[in-house]
PDB file of C-alpha atoms in Angstrom:
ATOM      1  CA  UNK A   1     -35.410 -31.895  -7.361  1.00 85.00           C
ATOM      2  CA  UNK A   2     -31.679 -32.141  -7.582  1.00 92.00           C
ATOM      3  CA  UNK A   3     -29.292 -33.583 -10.641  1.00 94.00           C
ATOM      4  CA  UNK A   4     -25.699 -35.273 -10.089  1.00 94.00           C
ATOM      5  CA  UNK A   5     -23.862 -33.461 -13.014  1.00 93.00           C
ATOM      6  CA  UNK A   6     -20.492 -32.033 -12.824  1.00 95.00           C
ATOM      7  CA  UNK A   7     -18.632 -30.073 -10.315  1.00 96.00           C
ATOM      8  CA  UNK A   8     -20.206 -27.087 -10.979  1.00 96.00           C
ATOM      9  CA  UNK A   9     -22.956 -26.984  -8.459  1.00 97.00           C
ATOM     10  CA  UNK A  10     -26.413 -24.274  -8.269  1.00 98.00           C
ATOM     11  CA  UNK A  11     -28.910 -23.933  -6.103  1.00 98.00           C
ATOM     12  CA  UNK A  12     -32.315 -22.694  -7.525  1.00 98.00           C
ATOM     13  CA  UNK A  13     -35.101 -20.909  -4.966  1.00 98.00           C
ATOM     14  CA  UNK A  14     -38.035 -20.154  -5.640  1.00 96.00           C
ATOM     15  CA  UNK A  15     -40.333 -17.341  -4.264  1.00 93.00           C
ATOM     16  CA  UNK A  16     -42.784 -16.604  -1.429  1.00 92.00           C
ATOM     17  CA  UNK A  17     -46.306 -19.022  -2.207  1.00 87.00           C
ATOM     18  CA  UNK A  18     -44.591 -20.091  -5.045  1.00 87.00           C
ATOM     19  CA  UNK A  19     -42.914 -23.750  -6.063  1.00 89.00           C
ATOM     20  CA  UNK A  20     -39.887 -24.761  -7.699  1.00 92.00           C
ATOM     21  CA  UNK A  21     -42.413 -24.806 -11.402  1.00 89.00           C
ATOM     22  CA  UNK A  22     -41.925 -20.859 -11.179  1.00 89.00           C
ATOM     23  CA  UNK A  23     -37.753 -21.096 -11.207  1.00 94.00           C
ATOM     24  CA  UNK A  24     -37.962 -24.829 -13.234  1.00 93.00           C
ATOM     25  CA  UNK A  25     -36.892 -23.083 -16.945  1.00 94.00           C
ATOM     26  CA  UNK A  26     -33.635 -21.589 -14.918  1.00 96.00           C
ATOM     27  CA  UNK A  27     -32.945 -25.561 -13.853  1.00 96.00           C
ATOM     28  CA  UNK A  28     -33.627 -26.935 -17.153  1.00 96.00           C
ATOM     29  CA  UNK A  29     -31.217 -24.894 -18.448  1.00 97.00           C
ATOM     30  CA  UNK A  30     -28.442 -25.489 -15.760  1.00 97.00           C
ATOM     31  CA  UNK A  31     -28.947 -29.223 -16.584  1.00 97.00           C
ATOM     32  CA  UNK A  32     -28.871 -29.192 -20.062  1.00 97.00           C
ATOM     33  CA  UNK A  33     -25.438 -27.714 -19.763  1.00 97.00           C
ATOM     34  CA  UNK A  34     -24.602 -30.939 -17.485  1.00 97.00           C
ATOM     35  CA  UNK A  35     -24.398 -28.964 -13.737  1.00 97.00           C
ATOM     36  CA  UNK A  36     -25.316 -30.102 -11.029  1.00 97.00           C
ATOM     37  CA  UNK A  37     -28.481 -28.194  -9.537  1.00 98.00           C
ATOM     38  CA  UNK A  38     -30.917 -28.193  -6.282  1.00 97.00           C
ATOM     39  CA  UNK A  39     -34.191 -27.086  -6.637  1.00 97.00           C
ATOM     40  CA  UNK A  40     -35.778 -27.482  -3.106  1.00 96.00           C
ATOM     41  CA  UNK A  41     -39.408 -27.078  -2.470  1.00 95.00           C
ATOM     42  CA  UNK A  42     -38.871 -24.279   0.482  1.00 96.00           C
ATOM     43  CA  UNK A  43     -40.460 -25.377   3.818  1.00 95.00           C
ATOM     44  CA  UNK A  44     -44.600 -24.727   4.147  1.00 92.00           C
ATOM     45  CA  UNK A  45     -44.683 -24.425   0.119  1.00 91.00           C
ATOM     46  CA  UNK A  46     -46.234 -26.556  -2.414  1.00 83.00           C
ATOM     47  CA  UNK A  47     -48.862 -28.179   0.227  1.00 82.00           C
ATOM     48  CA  UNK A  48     -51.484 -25.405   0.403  1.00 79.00           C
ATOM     49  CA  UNK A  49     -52.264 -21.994   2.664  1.00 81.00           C
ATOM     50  CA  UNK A  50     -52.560 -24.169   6.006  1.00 82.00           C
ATOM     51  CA  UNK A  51     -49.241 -25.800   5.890  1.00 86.00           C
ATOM     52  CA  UNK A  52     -47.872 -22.421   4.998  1.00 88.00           C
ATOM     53  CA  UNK A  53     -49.232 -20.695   7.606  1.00 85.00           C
ATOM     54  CA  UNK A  54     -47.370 -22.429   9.865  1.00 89.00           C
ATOM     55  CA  UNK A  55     -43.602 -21.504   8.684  1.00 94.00           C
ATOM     56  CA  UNK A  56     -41.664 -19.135   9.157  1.00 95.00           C
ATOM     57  CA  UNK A  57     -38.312 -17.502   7.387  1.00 97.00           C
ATOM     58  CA  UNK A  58     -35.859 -19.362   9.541  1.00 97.00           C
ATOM     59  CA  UNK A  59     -37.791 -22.733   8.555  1.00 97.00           C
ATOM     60  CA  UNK A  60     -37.582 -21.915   4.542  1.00 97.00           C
ATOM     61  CA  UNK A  61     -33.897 -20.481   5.403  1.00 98.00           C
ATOM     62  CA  UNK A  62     -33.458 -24.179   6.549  1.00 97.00           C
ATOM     63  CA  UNK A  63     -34.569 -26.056   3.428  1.00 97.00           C
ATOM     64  CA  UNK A  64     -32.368 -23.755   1.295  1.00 97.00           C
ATOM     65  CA  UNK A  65     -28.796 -24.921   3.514  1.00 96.00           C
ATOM     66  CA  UNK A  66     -30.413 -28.457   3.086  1.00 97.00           C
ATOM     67  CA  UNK A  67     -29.953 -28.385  -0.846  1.00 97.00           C
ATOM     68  CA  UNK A  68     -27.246 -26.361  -0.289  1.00 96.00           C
ATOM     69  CA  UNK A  69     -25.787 -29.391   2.434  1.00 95.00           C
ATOM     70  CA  UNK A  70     -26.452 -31.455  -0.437  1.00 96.00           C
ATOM     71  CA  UNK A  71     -24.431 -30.049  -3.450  1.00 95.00           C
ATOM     72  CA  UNK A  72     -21.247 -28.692  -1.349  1.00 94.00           C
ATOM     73  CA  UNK A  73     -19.185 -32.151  -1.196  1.00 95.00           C
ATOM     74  CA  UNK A  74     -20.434 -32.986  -4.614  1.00 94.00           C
ATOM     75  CA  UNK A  75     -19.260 -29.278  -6.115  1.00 95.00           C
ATOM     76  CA  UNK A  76     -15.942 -27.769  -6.933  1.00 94.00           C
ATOM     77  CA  UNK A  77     -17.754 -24.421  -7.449  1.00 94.00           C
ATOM     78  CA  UNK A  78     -21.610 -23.876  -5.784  1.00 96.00           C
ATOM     79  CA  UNK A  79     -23.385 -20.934  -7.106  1.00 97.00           C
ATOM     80  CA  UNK A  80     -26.777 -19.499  -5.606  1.00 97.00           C
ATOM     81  CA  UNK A  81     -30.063 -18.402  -7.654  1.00 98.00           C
ATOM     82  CA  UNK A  82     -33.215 -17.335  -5.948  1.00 97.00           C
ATOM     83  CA  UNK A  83     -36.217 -15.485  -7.295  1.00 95.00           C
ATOM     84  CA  UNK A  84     -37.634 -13.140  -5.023  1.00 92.00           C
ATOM     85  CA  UNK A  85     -37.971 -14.419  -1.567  1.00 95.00           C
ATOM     86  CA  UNK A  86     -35.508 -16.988  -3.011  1.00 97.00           C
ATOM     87  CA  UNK A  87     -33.100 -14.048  -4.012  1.00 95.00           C
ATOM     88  CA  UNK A  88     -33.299 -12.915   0.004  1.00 95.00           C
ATOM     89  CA  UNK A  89     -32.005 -16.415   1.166  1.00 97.00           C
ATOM     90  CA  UNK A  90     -29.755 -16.517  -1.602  1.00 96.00           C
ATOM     91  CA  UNK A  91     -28.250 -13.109   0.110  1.00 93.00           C
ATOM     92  CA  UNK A  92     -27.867 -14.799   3.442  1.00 94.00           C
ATOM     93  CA  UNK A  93     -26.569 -18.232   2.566  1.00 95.00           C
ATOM     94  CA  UNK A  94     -23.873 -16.012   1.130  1.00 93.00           C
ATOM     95  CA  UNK A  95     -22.771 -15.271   4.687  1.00 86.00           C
ATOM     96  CA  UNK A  96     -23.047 -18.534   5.952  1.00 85.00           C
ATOM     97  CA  UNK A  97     -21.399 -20.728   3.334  1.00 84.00           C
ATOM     98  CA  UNK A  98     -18.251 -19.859   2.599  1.00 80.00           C
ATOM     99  CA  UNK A  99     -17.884 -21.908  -0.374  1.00 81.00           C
ATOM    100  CA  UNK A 100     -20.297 -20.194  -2.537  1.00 91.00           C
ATOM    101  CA  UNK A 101     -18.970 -18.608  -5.040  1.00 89.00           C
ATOM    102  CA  UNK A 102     -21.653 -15.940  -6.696  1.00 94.00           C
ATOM    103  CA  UNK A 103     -25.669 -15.492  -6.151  1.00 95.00           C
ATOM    104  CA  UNK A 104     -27.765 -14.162  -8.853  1.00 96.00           C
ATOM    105  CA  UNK A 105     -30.878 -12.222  -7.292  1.00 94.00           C
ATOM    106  CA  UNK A 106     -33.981 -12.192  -9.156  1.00 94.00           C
ATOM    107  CA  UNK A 107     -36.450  -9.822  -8.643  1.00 91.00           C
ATOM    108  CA  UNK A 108     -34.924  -9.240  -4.934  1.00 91.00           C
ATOM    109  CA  UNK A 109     -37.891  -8.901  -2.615  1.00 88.00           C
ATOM    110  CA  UNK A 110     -36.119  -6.632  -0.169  1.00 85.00           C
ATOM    111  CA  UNK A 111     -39.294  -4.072   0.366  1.00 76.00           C
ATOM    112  CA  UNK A 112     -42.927  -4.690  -0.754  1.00 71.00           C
ATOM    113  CA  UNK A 113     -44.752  -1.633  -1.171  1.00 62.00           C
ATOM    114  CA  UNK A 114     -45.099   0.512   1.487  1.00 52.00           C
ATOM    115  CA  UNK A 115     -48.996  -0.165   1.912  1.00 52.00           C
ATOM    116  CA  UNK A 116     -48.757  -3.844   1.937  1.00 60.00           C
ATOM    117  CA  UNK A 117     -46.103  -4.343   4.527  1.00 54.00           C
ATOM    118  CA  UNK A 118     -48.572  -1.732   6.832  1.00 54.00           C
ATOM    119  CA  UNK A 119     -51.923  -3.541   5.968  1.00 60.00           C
ATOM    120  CA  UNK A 120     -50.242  -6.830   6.725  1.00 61.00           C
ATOM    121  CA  UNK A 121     -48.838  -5.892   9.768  1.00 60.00           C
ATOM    122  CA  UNK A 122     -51.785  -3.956  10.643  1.00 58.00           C
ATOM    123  CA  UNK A 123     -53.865  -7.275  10.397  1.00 57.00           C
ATOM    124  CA  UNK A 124     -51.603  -9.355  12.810  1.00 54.00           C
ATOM    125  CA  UNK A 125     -52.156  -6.775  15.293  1.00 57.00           C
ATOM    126  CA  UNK A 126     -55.988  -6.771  14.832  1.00 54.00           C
ATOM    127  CA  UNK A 127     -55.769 -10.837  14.859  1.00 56.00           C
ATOM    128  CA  UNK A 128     -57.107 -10.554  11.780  1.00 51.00           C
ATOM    129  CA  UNK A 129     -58.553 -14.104  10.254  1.00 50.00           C
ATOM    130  CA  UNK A 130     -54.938 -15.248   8.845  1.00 50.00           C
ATOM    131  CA  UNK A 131     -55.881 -15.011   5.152  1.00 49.00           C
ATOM    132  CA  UNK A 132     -55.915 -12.806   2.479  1.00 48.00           C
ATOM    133  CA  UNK A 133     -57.490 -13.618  -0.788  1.00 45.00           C
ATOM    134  CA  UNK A 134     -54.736 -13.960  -3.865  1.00 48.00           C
ATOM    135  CA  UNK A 135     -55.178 -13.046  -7.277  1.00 49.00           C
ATOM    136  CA  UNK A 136     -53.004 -16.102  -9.506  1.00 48.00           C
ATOM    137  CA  UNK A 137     -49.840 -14.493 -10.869  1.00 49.00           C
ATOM    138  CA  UNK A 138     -49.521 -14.176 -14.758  1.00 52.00           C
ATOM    139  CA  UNK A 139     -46.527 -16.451 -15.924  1.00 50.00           C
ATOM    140  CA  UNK A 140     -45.663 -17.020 -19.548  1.00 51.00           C
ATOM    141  CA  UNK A 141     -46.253 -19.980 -21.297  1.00 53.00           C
ATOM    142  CA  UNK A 142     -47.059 -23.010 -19.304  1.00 52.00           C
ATOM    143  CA  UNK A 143     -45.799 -21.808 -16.349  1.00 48.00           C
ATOM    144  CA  UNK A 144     -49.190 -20.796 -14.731  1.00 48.00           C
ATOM    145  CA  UNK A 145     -48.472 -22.628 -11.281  1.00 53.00           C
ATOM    146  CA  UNK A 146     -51.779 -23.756  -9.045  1.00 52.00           C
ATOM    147  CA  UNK A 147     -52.419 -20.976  -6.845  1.00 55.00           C
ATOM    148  CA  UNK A 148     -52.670 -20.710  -3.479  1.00 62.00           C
ATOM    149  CA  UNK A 149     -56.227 -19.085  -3.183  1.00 67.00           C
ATOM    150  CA  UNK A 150     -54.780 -16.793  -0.477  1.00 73.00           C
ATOM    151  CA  UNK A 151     -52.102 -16.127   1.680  1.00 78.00           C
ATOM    152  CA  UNK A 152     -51.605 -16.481   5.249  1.00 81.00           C
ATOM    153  CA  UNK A 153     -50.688 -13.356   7.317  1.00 79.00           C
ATOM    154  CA  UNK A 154     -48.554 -14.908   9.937  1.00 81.00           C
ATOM    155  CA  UNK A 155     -46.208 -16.572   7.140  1.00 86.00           C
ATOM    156  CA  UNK A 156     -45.902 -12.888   5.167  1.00 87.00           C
ATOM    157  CA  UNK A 157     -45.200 -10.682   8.274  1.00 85.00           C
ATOM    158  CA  UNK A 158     -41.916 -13.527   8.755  1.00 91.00           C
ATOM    159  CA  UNK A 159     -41.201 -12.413   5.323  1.00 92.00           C
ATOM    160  CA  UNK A 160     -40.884  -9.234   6.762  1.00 89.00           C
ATOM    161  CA  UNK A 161     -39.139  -9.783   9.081  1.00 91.00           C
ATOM    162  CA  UNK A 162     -37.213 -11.877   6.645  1.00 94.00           C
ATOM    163  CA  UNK A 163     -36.478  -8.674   4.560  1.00 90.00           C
ATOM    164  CA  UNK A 164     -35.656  -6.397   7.532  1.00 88.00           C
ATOM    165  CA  UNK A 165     -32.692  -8.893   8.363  1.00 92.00           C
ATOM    166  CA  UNK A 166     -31.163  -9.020   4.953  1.00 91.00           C
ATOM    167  CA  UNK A 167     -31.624  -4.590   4.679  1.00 86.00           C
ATOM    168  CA  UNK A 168     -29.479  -4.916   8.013  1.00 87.00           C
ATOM    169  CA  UNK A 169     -27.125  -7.338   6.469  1.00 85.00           C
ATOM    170  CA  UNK A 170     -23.719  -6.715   4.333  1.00 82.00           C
ATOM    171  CA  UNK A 171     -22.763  -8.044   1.406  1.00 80.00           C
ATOM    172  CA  UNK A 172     -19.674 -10.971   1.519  1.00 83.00           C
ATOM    173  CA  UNK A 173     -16.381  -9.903  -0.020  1.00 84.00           C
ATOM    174  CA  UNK A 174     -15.313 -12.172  -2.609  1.00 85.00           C
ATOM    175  CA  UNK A 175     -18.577 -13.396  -3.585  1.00 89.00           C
ATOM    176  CA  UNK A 176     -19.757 -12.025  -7.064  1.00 91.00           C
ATOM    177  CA  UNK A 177     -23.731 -10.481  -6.765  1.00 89.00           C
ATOM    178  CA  UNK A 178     -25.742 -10.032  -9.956  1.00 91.00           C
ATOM    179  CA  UNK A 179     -29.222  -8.178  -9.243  1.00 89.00           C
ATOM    180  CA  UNK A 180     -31.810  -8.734 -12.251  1.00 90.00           C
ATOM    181  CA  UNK A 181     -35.164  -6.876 -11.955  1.00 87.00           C
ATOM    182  CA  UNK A 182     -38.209  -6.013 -14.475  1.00 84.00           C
ATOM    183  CA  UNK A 183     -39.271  -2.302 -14.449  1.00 81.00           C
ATOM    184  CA  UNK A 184     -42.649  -3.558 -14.930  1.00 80.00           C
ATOM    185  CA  UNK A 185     -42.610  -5.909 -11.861  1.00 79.00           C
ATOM    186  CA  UNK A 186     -45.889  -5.432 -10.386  1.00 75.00           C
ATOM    187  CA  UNK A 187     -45.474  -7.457  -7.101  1.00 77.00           C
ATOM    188  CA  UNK A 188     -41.643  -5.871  -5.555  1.00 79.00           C
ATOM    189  CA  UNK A 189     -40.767  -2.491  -6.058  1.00 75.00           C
ATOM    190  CA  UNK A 190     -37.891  -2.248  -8.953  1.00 77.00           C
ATOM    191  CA  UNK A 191     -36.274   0.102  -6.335  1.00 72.00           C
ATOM    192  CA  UNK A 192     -35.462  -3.035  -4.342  1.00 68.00           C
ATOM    193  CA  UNK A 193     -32.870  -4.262  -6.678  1.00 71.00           C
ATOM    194  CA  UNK A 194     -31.350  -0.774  -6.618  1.00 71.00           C
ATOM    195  CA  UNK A 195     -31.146  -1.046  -2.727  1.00 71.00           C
ATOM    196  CA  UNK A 196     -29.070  -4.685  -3.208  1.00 71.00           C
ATOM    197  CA  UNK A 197     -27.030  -2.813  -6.395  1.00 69.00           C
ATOM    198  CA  UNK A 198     -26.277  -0.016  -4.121  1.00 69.00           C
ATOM    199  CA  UNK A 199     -24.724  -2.065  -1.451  1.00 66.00           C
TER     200      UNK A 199
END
């Protein structure tokens, strides 16, 4: 999705096995007060476990500097919001576009908890069959996206990898970083926004 408003400019990501639906309230908003906003469906996402299975972080990376490619010569000002996965890209488009001016991070997935990350990665080394059944997350309200079913190993040990580059990776002077986590967040550690608050 993106909107031709004024020269105020956002890009919206969504998360890992999630859609632009999960972030669309956040866009609604931006619109309604007339900026101009890209909401990309991230590469592998929105077409089912196969398609994601065969993406990795550099490929969703990509989508994100195509919407981003997109509002730049339109924009005076480009800002960056990302929900989880979303909030990691967010971090490193801040290093490669000069011109953005401040990322919000939402629920920053820069660790999953401890177990996870070793049971995934324990499964790629066993060649493990790629999938792992999903429980459908909780949204409120009609946000209750169609889930995925499952979720492919391959594509979550890139998001690994995807969250050991931006741990390794320093914040931009001069662009403005506001972390926003719930205590209660049952999917990323709330001690990952305190690692992107502490740097």
């Amino acid at each position: 999705m993106v909107f031709e408003g004024s020269t105020t400019g956002v890009l919206v990501l969504h998360g890992y096995t999630g859609s632009p639906w999960e972030v669309r309230p956040i866009a609604e908003r931006l619109v309604a007060r007339g900026m101009s906003v890209a909401m990309p469906v991230l590469a592998g996402h929105g077409q089912g476990v196969d398609v994601l299975a065969g993406t990795t972080w550099p490929d969703w990376l990509e989508s994100a500097q195509e919407a981003l490619d997109w509002l730049v010569p339109r924009c005076e000002q480009v800002h960056v919001v990302g929900l989880s996965m979303g909030a990691l890209l967010a971090w490193l488009l801040t290093s490669r576009q000069p011109s953005l001016r401040s990322a919000v991070l939402l629920a920053p997935a820069v660790r999953l908890p401890w177990s996870s990350g070793l049971v995934v990665r324990g499964l790629q080394r066993l060649r493990w069959p790629w999938h792992l059944p999903r429980r459908p997350s909780q949204l409120p309200g009609d946000l209750n996206q169609p889930p995925y079913g499952a979720v492919p190993i391959d594509s979550t040990c890139s998001l690994l990898d995807l969250m050991d580059v931006v741990r390794r990776c320093e914040p931009v002077e001069g662009v403005r970083m506001l972390a926003i986590h719930g205590t209660a967040d049952k999917t990323i550690p709330f001690r990952s926004a305190r690692r992107i608050i502490g740097r």
